[in-house]
Tab-separated table of C-alpha atoms and ligand atoms in Angstrom:
chain	number	residue	atom	x	y	z
A	229	MET	CA	74.466	-84.846	-70.665
A	230	ASP	CA	73.924	-81.883	-73.653
A	231	ASP	CA	70.213	-82.739	-74.655
A	232	LEU	CA	68.487	-82.314	-71.550
A	233	GLU	CA	65.912	-80.072	-70.944
A	234	GLU	CA	65.758	-76.161	-69.813
A	235	ILE	CA	64.345	-76.098	-66.318
A	236	THR	CA	60.687	-74.224	-67.322
A	237	ALA	CA	60.038	-71.596	-64.472
A	238	SER	CA	56.209	-71.082	-63.449
A	239	VAL	CA	53.214	-69.583	-65.456
A	240	GLU	CA	52.918	-66.999	-62.766
A	241	SER	CA	56.630	-65.872	-61.592
A	242	LYS	CA	56.304	-65.339	-65.662
A	243	LYS	CA	53.390	-62.936	-65.767
A	244	ILE	CA	55.387	-60.675	-63.412
A	245	THR	CA	56.987	-58.001	-65.212
A	246	ASN	CA	58.037	-54.473	-64.467
A	247	LEU	CA	57.622	-52.034	-67.333
A	248	ILE	CA	59.905	-49.448	-65.158
A	249	ARG	CA	63.103	-52.141	-65.200
A	250	GLU	CA	62.180	-53.521	-68.470
A	251	VAL	CA	62.937	-49.773	-70.498
A	252	VAL	CA	65.144	-48.142	-68.243
A	253	ASP	CA	67.646	-50.981	-67.875
A	254	ARG	CA	67.925	-51.031	-72.005
A	255	VAL	CA	69.009	-47.328	-71.854
A	256	ARG	CA	72.852	-46.436	-72.864
A	257	VAL	CA	74.565	-43.802	-72.355
A	258	THR	CA	76.923	-42.367	-75.996
A	259	ASN	CA	77.151	-38.487	-74.789
A	260	THR	CA	79.880	-38.719	-72.536
A	261	GLU	CA	80.749	-35.203	-72.475
A	262	LYS	CA	77.580	-34.418	-70.101
A	263	GLU	CA	77.527	-35.169	-66.551
A	264	VAL	CA	73.911	-37.470	-66.747
A	265	LEU	CA	71.633	-36.027	-65.178
A	266	LYS	CA	68.928	-38.866	-63.969
A	267	LEU	CA	65.447	-37.454	-63.550
A	268	SER	CA	63.829	-40.843	-63.714
A	269	VAL	CA	64.302	-42.202	-60.401
A	270	GLY	CA	62.090	-41.719	-57.501
A	271	ASP	CA	64.670	-42.884	-54.997
A	272	PRO	CA	65.575	-40.151	-52.824
A	273	THR	CA	69.047	-41.464	-51.950
A	274	PHE	CA	70.514	-41.446	-55.564
A	275	ALA	CA	71.894	-38.117	-55.741
A	276	GLY	CA	73.073	-37.784	-51.774
A	277	ASN	CA	71.532	-34.500	-51.594
A	278	LEU	CA	69.095	-35.611	-48.983
A	279	PRO	CA	70.819	-37.202	-46.273
A	280	VAL	CA	69.418	-39.132	-43.757
A	281	HIS	CA	68.114	-37.730	-40.479
A	282	GLN	CA	70.822	-38.623	-37.219
A	283	VAL	CA	68.165	-39.907	-34.794
A	284	MET	CA	67.203	-42.518	-37.582
A	285	LYS	CA	71.108	-43.516	-37.749
A	286	GLU	CA	71.168	-43.777	-33.938
A	287	ALA	CA	67.964	-45.506	-33.021
A	288	VAL	CA	69.372	-48.359	-35.976
A	289	LYS	CA	72.605	-48.382	-33.925
A	290	GLU	CA	71.139	-48.663	-30.788
A	291	VAL	CA	68.820	-51.430	-31.307
A	292	VAL	CA	71.621	-53.565	-33.354
A	293	ASP	CA	74.014	-52.660	-30.053
A	294	SER	CA	71.217	-53.582	-27.751
A	295	ASP	CA	71.319	-57.844	-28.904
A	296	ASN	CA	67.279	-57.712	-27.725
A	297	PHE	CA	66.693	-58.128	-31.612
A	298	ASN	CA	68.208	-60.971	-33.346
A	299	GLY	CA	65.983	-63.946	-33.009
A	300	TYR	CA	62.403	-63.822	-35.434
A	301	GLY	CA	59.841	-61.422	-34.334
A	302	PRO	CA	56.024	-62.273	-35.348
A	303	ALA	CA	55.724	-62.841	-39.320
A	304	HIS	CA	53.678	-59.247	-39.003
A	305	GLY	CA	55.546	-57.439	-37.244
A	306	LEU	CA	57.148	-56.164	-33.797
A	307	LEU	CA	55.182	-55.587	-31.250
A	308	CYS	CA	56.605	-51.977	-30.650
A	309	ALA	CA	56.603	-51.357	-33.679
A	310	ARG	CA	52.560	-52.144	-34.608
A	311	GLN	CA	52.066	-50.233	-31.762
A	312	ALA	CA	54.052	-47.203	-32.709
A	313	ILE	CA	52.692	-47.084	-36.387
A	314	ALA	CA	49.415	-47.310	-34.758
A	315	LYS	CA	49.828	-44.430	-32.831
A	316	HIS	CA	50.919	-42.127	-35.048
A	317	HIS	CA	48.745	-42.526	-37.696
A	318	ALA	CA	45.549	-43.364	-35.590
A	319	THR	CA	42.989	-40.321	-35.848
A	320	LEU	CA	39.214	-38.869	-33.911
A	321	GLU	CA	37.745	-40.457	-37.297
A	322	ALA	CA	39.694	-43.560	-38.079
A	323	PRO	CA	41.139	-44.842	-35.155
A	324	LEU	CA	44.080	-48.150	-34.732
A	325	THR	CA	45.162	-50.401	-32.607
A	326	GLU	CA	48.349	-52.562	-33.302
A	327	ASN	CA	45.748	-55.143	-34.107
A	328	ASP	CA	45.031	-53.176	-36.955
A	329	VAL	CA	48.611	-53.106	-38.549
A	330	ILE	CA	50.525	-55.401	-40.723
A	331	ILE	CA	54.120	-55.090	-41.153
A	332	THR	CA	55.494	-55.485	-44.897
A	333	CYS	CA	58.533	-55.419	-47.035
A	334	GLY	CA	58.346	-52.045	-47.972
A	335	CYS	CA	54.676	-50.133	-49.298
A	336	ALA	CA	55.207	-52.258	-52.129
A	337	GLY	CA	55.286	-55.624	-49.857
A	338	ALA	CA	52.345	-54.534	-48.156
A	339	VAL	CA	50.261	-53.847	-52.070
A	340	ASP	CA	51.437	-57.119	-53.035
A	341	SER	CA	49.679	-58.874	-50.027
A	342	CYS	CA	46.445	-56.890	-50.268
A	343	LEU	CA	46.617	-57.654	-54.149
A	344	THR	CA	46.774	-61.324	-53.342
A	345	VAL	CA	44.319	-61.551	-50.569
A	346	LEU	CA	41.616	-59.331	-51.947
A	347	GLY	CA	41.170	-61.097	-55.556
A	348	ASN	CA	41.183	-64.969	-57.350
A	349	PRO	CA	41.187	-65.575	-61.028
A	350	GLY	CA	38.849	-63.995	-63.260
A	351	GLN	CA	37.667	-61.684	-61.346
A	352	ASN	CA	38.693	-57.571	-61.468
A	353	ILE	CA	39.930	-55.493	-59.539
A	354	LEU	CA	39.923	-51.443	-60.516
A	355	VAL	CA	43.892	-49.273	-61.263
A	356	PRO	CA	44.433	-46.064	-61.721
A	357	VAL	CA	46.135	-45.189	-65.004
A	358	PRO	CA	48.812	-43.652	-65.693
A	359	ASN	CA	50.559	-45.609	-62.671
A	360	THR	CA	53.434	-47.581	-61.149
A	361	PRO	CA	53.478	-51.565	-62.227
A	362	LEU	CA	53.206	-52.112	-58.136
A	363	ASN	CA	49.769	-50.807	-58.299
A	364	TYR	CA	48.501	-53.883	-60.278
A	365	ILE	CA	51.835	-56.250	-60.433
A	366	ALA	CA	50.525	-59.049	-58.193
A	367	ALA	CA	46.501	-59.351	-59.120
A	368	LYS	CA	47.969	-59.697	-62.873
A	369	ALA	CA	50.568	-62.761	-62.160
A	370	ARG	CA	47.326	-63.956	-60.394
A	371	GLY	CA	44.642	-63.968	-63.025
A	372	VAL	CA	43.077	-61.301	-61.574
A	373	ASN	CA	41.862	-58.619	-64.375
A	374	ILE	CA	43.330	-55.457	-64.422
A	375	ARG	CA	40.436	-52.409	-65.228
A	376	LEU	CA	42.234	-49.093	-65.715
A	377	TYR	CA	40.039	-46.261	-65.114
A	378	GLN	CA	41.494	-43.121	-65.947
A	379	LEU	CA	42.801	-39.972	-64.120
A	380	LEU	CA	42.364	-37.002	-65.978
A	381	PRO	CA	45.306	-34.128	-66.493
A	382	ASP	CA	43.532	-31.075	-67.343
A	383	ARG	CA	41.411	-31.988	-64.091
A	384	GLN	CA	44.906	-31.872	-62.043
A	385	TRP	CA	44.872	-35.299	-62.429
A	386	GLU	CA	41.445	-37.001	-60.865
A	387	ALA	CA	40.091	-39.838	-61.554
A	388	ASP	CA	37.208	-40.050	-63.837
A	389	VAL	CA	34.713	-41.630	-61.221
A	390	ASP	CA	31.770	-41.696	-63.562
A	391	GLN	CA	34.142	-44.551	-65.707
A	392	MET	CA	35.059	-45.344	-62.175
A	393	ASP	CA	31.513	-46.674	-61.482
A	394	GLN	CA	30.580	-48.064	-65.061
A	395	LEU	CA	34.072	-50.212	-64.742
A	396	ILE	CA	32.836	-52.427	-61.693
A	397	ASP	CA	31.223	-55.406	-62.125
A	398	LYS	CA	29.574	-58.490	-59.985
A	399	ASP	CA	33.520	-59.944	-60.193
A	400	THR	CA	34.643	-56.597	-58.889
A	401	VAL	CA	36.978	-56.923	-55.750
A	402	ALA	CA	38.707	-53.983	-54.768
A	403	ILE	CA	39.385	-50.441	-55.965
A	404	VAL	CA	43.433	-48.943	-56.381
A	405	VAL	CA	43.489	-45.242	-55.358
A	406	VAL	CA	46.747	-43.869	-55.149
A	407	ASN	CA	46.938	-40.668	-53.445
A	408	PRO	CA	49.496	-38.179	-53.201
A	409	SER	CA	49.737	-39.334	-56.613
A	410	ASN	CA	52.930	-41.455	-58.120
A	411	PRO	CA	53.673	-40.302	-60.849
A	412	CYS	CA	51.589	-37.474	-61.168
A	413	GLY	CA	52.347	-35.502	-58.305
A	414	SER	CA	48.439	-35.300	-57.029
A	415	VAL	CA	47.193	-34.627	-54.311
A	416	TYR	CA	43.454	-35.050	-53.903
A	417	SER	CA	40.473	-32.538	-52.664
A	418	LYS	CA	38.444	-33.849	-50.085
A	419	GLN	CA	35.404	-33.466	-51.960
A	420	HIS	CA	37.278	-35.851	-54.983
A	421	LEU	CA	38.107	-38.134	-52.406
A	422	LEU	CA	34.667	-38.249	-51.415
A	423	ASP	CA	33.400	-38.974	-54.373
A	424	ILE	CA	35.651	-41.920	-55.237
A	425	LEU	CA	34.337	-42.813	-51.338
A	426	ALA	CA	30.452	-42.513	-53.482
A	427	VAL	CA	31.437	-45.020	-55.440
A	428	ALA	CA	32.982	-47.885	-53.718
A	429	GLU	CA	30.223	-47.619	-50.940
A	430	LYS	CA	27.572	-47.966	-53.209
A	431	HIS	CA	29.146	-50.990	-54.694
A	432	PHE	CA	29.922	-52.424	-51.237
A	433	LEU	CA	33.597	-52.270	-52.266
A	434	PRO	CA	36.635	-51.998	-49.893
A	435	ILE	CA	39.367	-49.588	-51.190
A	436	ILE	CA	43.265	-50.081	-51.613
A	437	ALA	CA	44.586	-46.858	-50.751
A	438	ASP	CA	48.264	-46.786	-51.829
A	439	GLU	CA	49.315	-43.439	-49.108
A	440	ILE	CA	52.869	-43.598	-48.949
A	441	TYR	CA	52.800	-40.498	-50.278
A	442	ASN	CA	50.849	-38.933	-47.661
A	443	ASP	CA	52.018	-35.360	-45.914
A	444	LEU	CA	54.541	-35.460	-48.641
A	445	VAL	CA	53.168	-32.246	-49.914
A	446	PHE	CA	53.403	-28.381	-51.283
A	447	LYS	CA	52.859	-25.777	-48.729
A	448	GLY	CA	49.460	-24.823	-48.446
A	449	GLN	CA	48.355	-28.550	-49.555
A	450	HIS	CA	46.796	-30.949	-47.511
A	451	SER	CA	46.648	-35.047	-48.188
A	452	TYR	CA	43.680	-36.556	-46.404
A	453	PRO	CA	44.371	-40.538	-45.661
A	454	ILE	CA	40.869	-41.914	-47.254
A	455	ALA	CA	39.914	-43.718	-44.160
A	456	THR	CA	39.753	-40.744	-42.292
A	457	LEU	CA	36.772	-39.643	-44.569
A	458	SER	CA	34.183	-42.595	-44.284
A	459	LYS	CA	32.769	-44.832	-41.712
A	460	ASN	CA	31.247	-47.273	-43.693
A	461	VAL	CA	33.922	-48.292	-46.465
A	462	PRO	CA	36.970	-51.013	-45.642
A	463	ILE	CA	39.761	-49.586	-46.175
A	464	LEU	CA	43.110	-50.914	-46.135
A	465	SER	CA	45.408	-48.320	-46.126
A	466	CYS	CA	49.442	-48.906	-47.345
A	467	GLY	CA	52.619	-47.268	-46.414
A	468	GLY	CA	55.894	-47.099	-45.130
A	469	ILE	CA	58.636	-45.360	-44.444
A	470	GLY	CA	60.682	-45.214	-47.775
A	471	LYS	CA	59.872	-41.839	-48.932
A	472	LYS	CA	58.858	-39.787	-46.008
A	473	TYR	CA	61.508	-40.841	-44.158
A	474	LEU	CA	64.412	-41.061	-47.053
A	475	VAL	CA	65.428	-44.867	-46.640
A	476	PRO	CA	63.814	-46.952	-49.327
A	477	GLY	CA	66.502	-49.627	-49.353
A	478	TRP	CA	65.100	-49.630	-45.390
A	479	ARG	CA	62.167	-51.825	-46.412
A	480	VAL	CA	60.066	-51.072	-43.447
A	481	GLY	CA	55.955	-50.772	-45.217
A	482	TRP	CA	52.813	-51.509	-43.529
A	483	ILE	CA	49.015	-52.087	-43.955
A	484	LEU	CA	46.425	-49.968	-41.797
A	485	ILE	CA	43.106	-52.021	-41.776
A	486	HIS	CA	40.418	-50.025	-41.275
A	487	ASP	CA	37.918	-52.030	-41.188
A	488	ARG	CA	33.912	-51.051	-41.486
A	489	HIS	CA	31.107	-53.309	-40.624
A	490	ASP	CA	33.323	-55.880	-39.714
A	491	ARG	CA	33.847	-56.802	-43.723
A	492	PHE	CA	37.828	-57.550	-43.036
A	493	LYS	CA	37.550	-60.128	-39.901
A	494	LYS	CA	36.763	-63.069	-40.665
A	495	GLU	CA	38.835	-63.926	-43.877
A	496	VAL	CA	40.745	-60.559	-44.589
A	497	VAL	CA	42.651	-60.104	-42.184
A	498	PRO	CA	43.818	-63.920	-41.222
A	499	SER	CA	44.854	-63.960	-44.824
A	500	LEU	CA	46.715	-60.745	-44.537
A	501	ILE	CA	49.049	-62.379	-41.447
A	502	LYS	CA	48.716	-65.740	-43.195
A	503	VAL	CA	50.907	-63.798	-46.390
A	504	THR	CA	53.055	-62.407	-44.235
A	505	ARG	CA	54.195	-65.849	-42.678
A	506	LYS	CA	55.513	-67.246	-46.379
A	507	SER	CA	58.324	-65.143	-45.525
A	508	LEU	CA	58.897	-65.502	-41.815
A	509	GLY	CA	58.612	-61.203	-41.599
A	510	ILE	CA	60.808	-58.744	-42.705
A	511	THR	CA	64.381	-57.793	-40.607
A	512	THR	CA	63.528	-57.002	-37.038
A	513	LEU	CA	66.074	-54.163	-36.638
A	514	VAL	CA	64.527	-51.949	-39.089
A	515	GLN	CA	61.491	-52.761	-36.768
A	516	ALA	CA	62.694	-52.270	-33.689
A	517	ALA	CA	64.023	-48.733	-34.349
A	518	LEU	CA	61.159	-47.467	-35.308
A	519	PRO	CA	59.172	-46.152	-32.609
A	520	LYS	CA	62.039	-43.750	-31.828
A	521	ILE	CA	62.400	-42.441	-35.792
A	522	LEU	CA	58.100	-41.734	-35.850
A	523	ASP	CA	58.534	-40.184	-31.868
A	524	THR	CA	61.504	-38.300	-32.564
A	525	VAL	CA	62.254	-36.884	-36.049
A	526	PRO	CA	60.923	-33.599	-36.803
A	527	LYS	CA	58.161	-33.016	-39.506
A	528	SER	CA	61.073	-30.002	-40.318
A	529	TYR	CA	62.841	-33.452	-41.937
A	530	TYR	CA	59.816	-34.044	-44.737
A	531	GLU	CA	59.005	-30.994	-44.553
A	532	ASN	CA	62.441	-29.512	-46.180
A	533	THR	CA	62.903	-32.729	-48.583
A	534	MET	CA	59.729	-30.950	-50.180
A	535	SER	CA	60.302	-28.003	-50.125
A	536	LEU	CA	63.283	-29.107	-52.729
A	537	VAL	CA	60.634	-31.019	-54.666
A	538	GLU	CA	58.343	-28.075	-54.808
A	539	ALA	CA	60.868	-25.475	-55.892
A	540	ASN	CA	61.952	-28.193	-59.047
A	541	ALA	CA	58.593	-27.956	-59.587
A	542	ASN	CA	58.636	-24.543	-60.243
A	543	ILE	CA	61.593	-24.444	-61.701
A	544	ALA	CA	60.909	-27.202	-64.789
A	545	TYR	CA	57.079	-26.049	-65.015
A	546	GLY	CA	58.350	-22.412	-65.791
A	547	GLU	CA	61.149	-23.750	-67.973
A	548	LEU	CA	59.153	-26.293	-69.852
A	549	SER	CA	55.613	-24.681	-70.490
A	550	VAL	CA	57.224	-22.238	-72.741
A	551	VAL	CA	58.498	-25.217	-74.882
A	552	GLY	CA	56.158	-26.292	-77.771
A	553	GLY	CA	55.478	-29.782	-77.626
A	554	LEU	CA	55.967	-29.838	-74.208
A	555	THR	CA	52.806	-29.448	-71.388
A	556	PRO	CA	53.860	-29.828	-67.867
A	557	VAL	CA	51.065	-30.365	-65.495
A	558	MET	CA	52.080	-28.680	-62.008
A	559	PRO	CA	51.899	-30.965	-59.014
A	560	SER	CA	50.785	-30.627	-55.754
A	561	GLY	CA	52.738	-33.098	-53.823
A	562	ALA	CA	54.852	-36.893	-53.916
A	563	LEU	CA	58.572	-36.409	-55.810
A	564	TYR	CA	57.113	-36.169	-59.483
A	565	MET	CA	56.067	-34.191	-62.409
A	566	MET	CA	53.845	-34.983	-65.182
A	567	VAL	CA	54.870	-33.639	-68.792
A	568	GLY	CA	52.627	-34.128	-71.975
A	569	VAL	CA	54.472	-34.787	-75.358
A	570	LYS	CA	52.794	-33.431	-78.345
A	571	LEU	CA	55.002	-36.365	-80.415
A	572	SER	CA	53.245	-34.820	-83.828
A	573	LYS	CA	55.622	-31.911	-83.247
A	574	PHE	CA	58.541	-34.219	-83.379
A	575	PRO	CA	59.140	-35.043	-86.737
A	576	HIS	CA	61.857	-38.423	-86.193
A	577	ILE	CA	59.946	-39.396	-82.520
A	578	ASN	CA	57.325	-41.682	-82.693
A	579	THR	CA	57.108	-42.638	-79.734
A	580	THR	CA	58.046	-41.634	-75.569
A	581	VAL	CA	60.367	-44.388	-75.564
A	582	GLU	CA	62.043	-42.794	-77.981
A	583	PHE	CA	61.572	-38.883	-76.929
A	584	MET	CA	63.675	-40.676	-73.661
A	585	GLU	CA	66.800	-42.693	-75.583
A	586	LYS	CA	67.338	-39.783	-77.878
A	587	LEU	CA	67.213	-37.415	-74.999
A	588	MET	CA	69.627	-39.894	-73.015
A	589	SER	CA	71.965	-40.370	-75.826
A	590	GLU	CA	72.247	-36.556	-76.808
A	591	GLU	CA	71.467	-34.508	-73.882
A	592	SER	CA	72.224	-37.516	-71.203
A	593	VAL	CA	68.890	-35.899	-69.124
A	594	PHE	CA	67.394	-39.646	-67.660
A	595	ILE	CA	63.061	-39.504	-67.850
A	596	LEU	CA	60.934	-41.920	-67.377
A	597	PRO	CA	59.052	-42.488	-70.301
A	598	GLY	CA	54.986	-42.607	-69.972
A	599	GLU	CA	55.192	-45.809	-71.428
A	600	CYS	CA	56.676	-47.010	-67.934
A	601	CYS	CA	53.234	-45.921	-66.658
A	602	GLN	CA	50.759	-47.481	-69.159
A	603	TYR	CA	50.767	-43.945	-70.556
A	604	PRO	CA	52.281	-43.177	-73.538
A	605	GLY	CA	52.502	-39.415	-74.789
A	606	PHE	CA	53.159	-37.829	-71.310
A	607	ILE	CA	56.803	-37.922	-69.644
A	608	ARG	CA	57.900	-38.521	-66.011
A	609	LEU	CA	60.381	-36.132	-64.229
A	610	ALA	CA	61.155	-37.033	-61.048
A	611	LEU	CA	61.948	-33.771	-58.441
A	612	LEU	CA	65.064	-34.724	-56.368
A	613	LEU	CA	67.788	-33.391	-57.667
A	614	PRO	CA	69.796	-30.230	-56.318
A	615	ASN	CA	67.715	-26.901	-57.856
A	616	ASN	CA	71.107	-25.960	-60.053
A	617	LYS	CA	70.644	-29.197	-61.526
A	618	MET	CA	67.059	-29.316	-62.178
A	619	ARG	CA	67.593	-25.742	-63.682
A	620	GLU	CA	70.174	-27.366	-66.311
A	621	ALA	CA	68.291	-30.228	-66.817
A	622	CYS	CA	65.168	-28.397	-68.000
A	623	GLY	CA	67.482	-26.279	-69.809
A	624	ARG	CA	68.927	-29.295	-72.427
A	625	ILE	CA	65.590	-30.395	-72.654
A	626	ARG	CA	64.752	-27.476	-74.226
A	627	ALA	CA	67.714	-27.312	-76.281
A	628	PHE	CA	66.705	-30.796	-77.567
A	629	CYS	CA	63.184	-30.283	-77.974
A	630	ASP	CA	64.284	-26.782	-80.193
A	631	ARG	CA	66.120	-28.943	-82.130
A	632	HIS	CA	63.925	-31.643	-83.200
A	633	GLN	CA	60.783	-29.664	-83.780
A	634	THR	CA	59.290	-29.018	-87.117
B	49	LIG	C1	58.007	-46.248	-54.230
B	49	LIG	C2	56.398	-46.131	-53.676
B	49	LIG	C3	56.066	-47.826	-53.617
B	49	LIG	C4	57.058	-48.522	-53.136
B	49	LIG	O1	57.483	-48.268	-51.761
B	49	LIG	P1	58.560	-48.896	-51.066
B	49	LIG	O2	58.248	-48.690	-49.286
B	49	LIG	O3	60.299	-48.918	-51.125
B	49	LIG	O4	57.857	-50.489	-51.246
B	49	LIG	C5	54.382	-47.919	-53.468
B	49	LIG	N1	53.950	-47.089	-54.256
B	49	LIG	C6	54.467	-46.205	-54.934
B	49	LIG	C7	53.379	-45.328	-55.304
B	49	LIG	C8	55.256	-46.103	-54.488
B	49	LIG	O5	55.801	-44.545	-55.376
């Protein structure tokens, strides 16, 4: 029986690659004297300094105790949950009913469904760079071509809209827009979003908006859901509770369908619903708790998170902008900051992956190399640690850079 052939996996499944996992899972700690400081993960629960709101725990407990939600719900989401999501996201400019909401397995599931429904092999989709693999993974696996438009660090990571316009051809099916941005921490102005919408409108293209960080902005900033700024561009807005409510493990996300001129009505909406039927939907327990969560958890909950993130951004910017070879770009929201690394200043470091590996083994500080975001030459810092640990991490990065400079 030893010469039986190995069973093969499908071509599509083998095309699924998540660069973050591949790079990050390889890392080893060799300096055991220093506490490991993780600036690599975008999971707000990992350091234990951001507790889940009491109302949320109660809401889920009540659902469990009610015994009313142990059966299958509709695959695209419980009615009460879709109603609550619609109510909380509807605006005058972009109205929503429960029929415009599809519940998914996290925001990742939402983007995955949109990419699955909107493109055929050989067609193409526009995606920002730097990006997270989630923004294109489903399209790539299915043979949809990815065309990257640049986000510009010296313009607060605004999209290069001229390039966006030029990349579009007859096979382009959609534009992915991520705002506020992971990995950049940028928050687009109303005017910039209007400029992006103008490109979409000119080419009659829909937008897939990854807006999981909507409302997660620094003091004095405002994030506009892109659908509130257009009457003509069809928009699928993807979101979820993972980041804003600090529970990524609860896996609740959604697609908000902003159909314009009925362009999604006949095929796209029915197909988005069909896609949910592959897995019969997500757990009913958290869905049924959503009305209470969305109605009761106060704004101050996520504003507190953002105060911590903003204070960390100021610490990191202050500490790292004076380090030769590093160029931090000050964010305005989300949970991250990008820092440029001028590799020519570090004679024994050839790539930002190497920068990450050496920093980890010498200083026990874990950052995400830009390679994971298709953007070598930069590193991404997550801004979620307590302020004193953030300061400590930046001090170690400084010491490391000083030691390795020419
Ligand atoms: C974290 C993240 C997601 C995934 O959200 P989940 O709700 O955990 O699936 C999607 N998009 C971006 C930009 C993210 O940062």
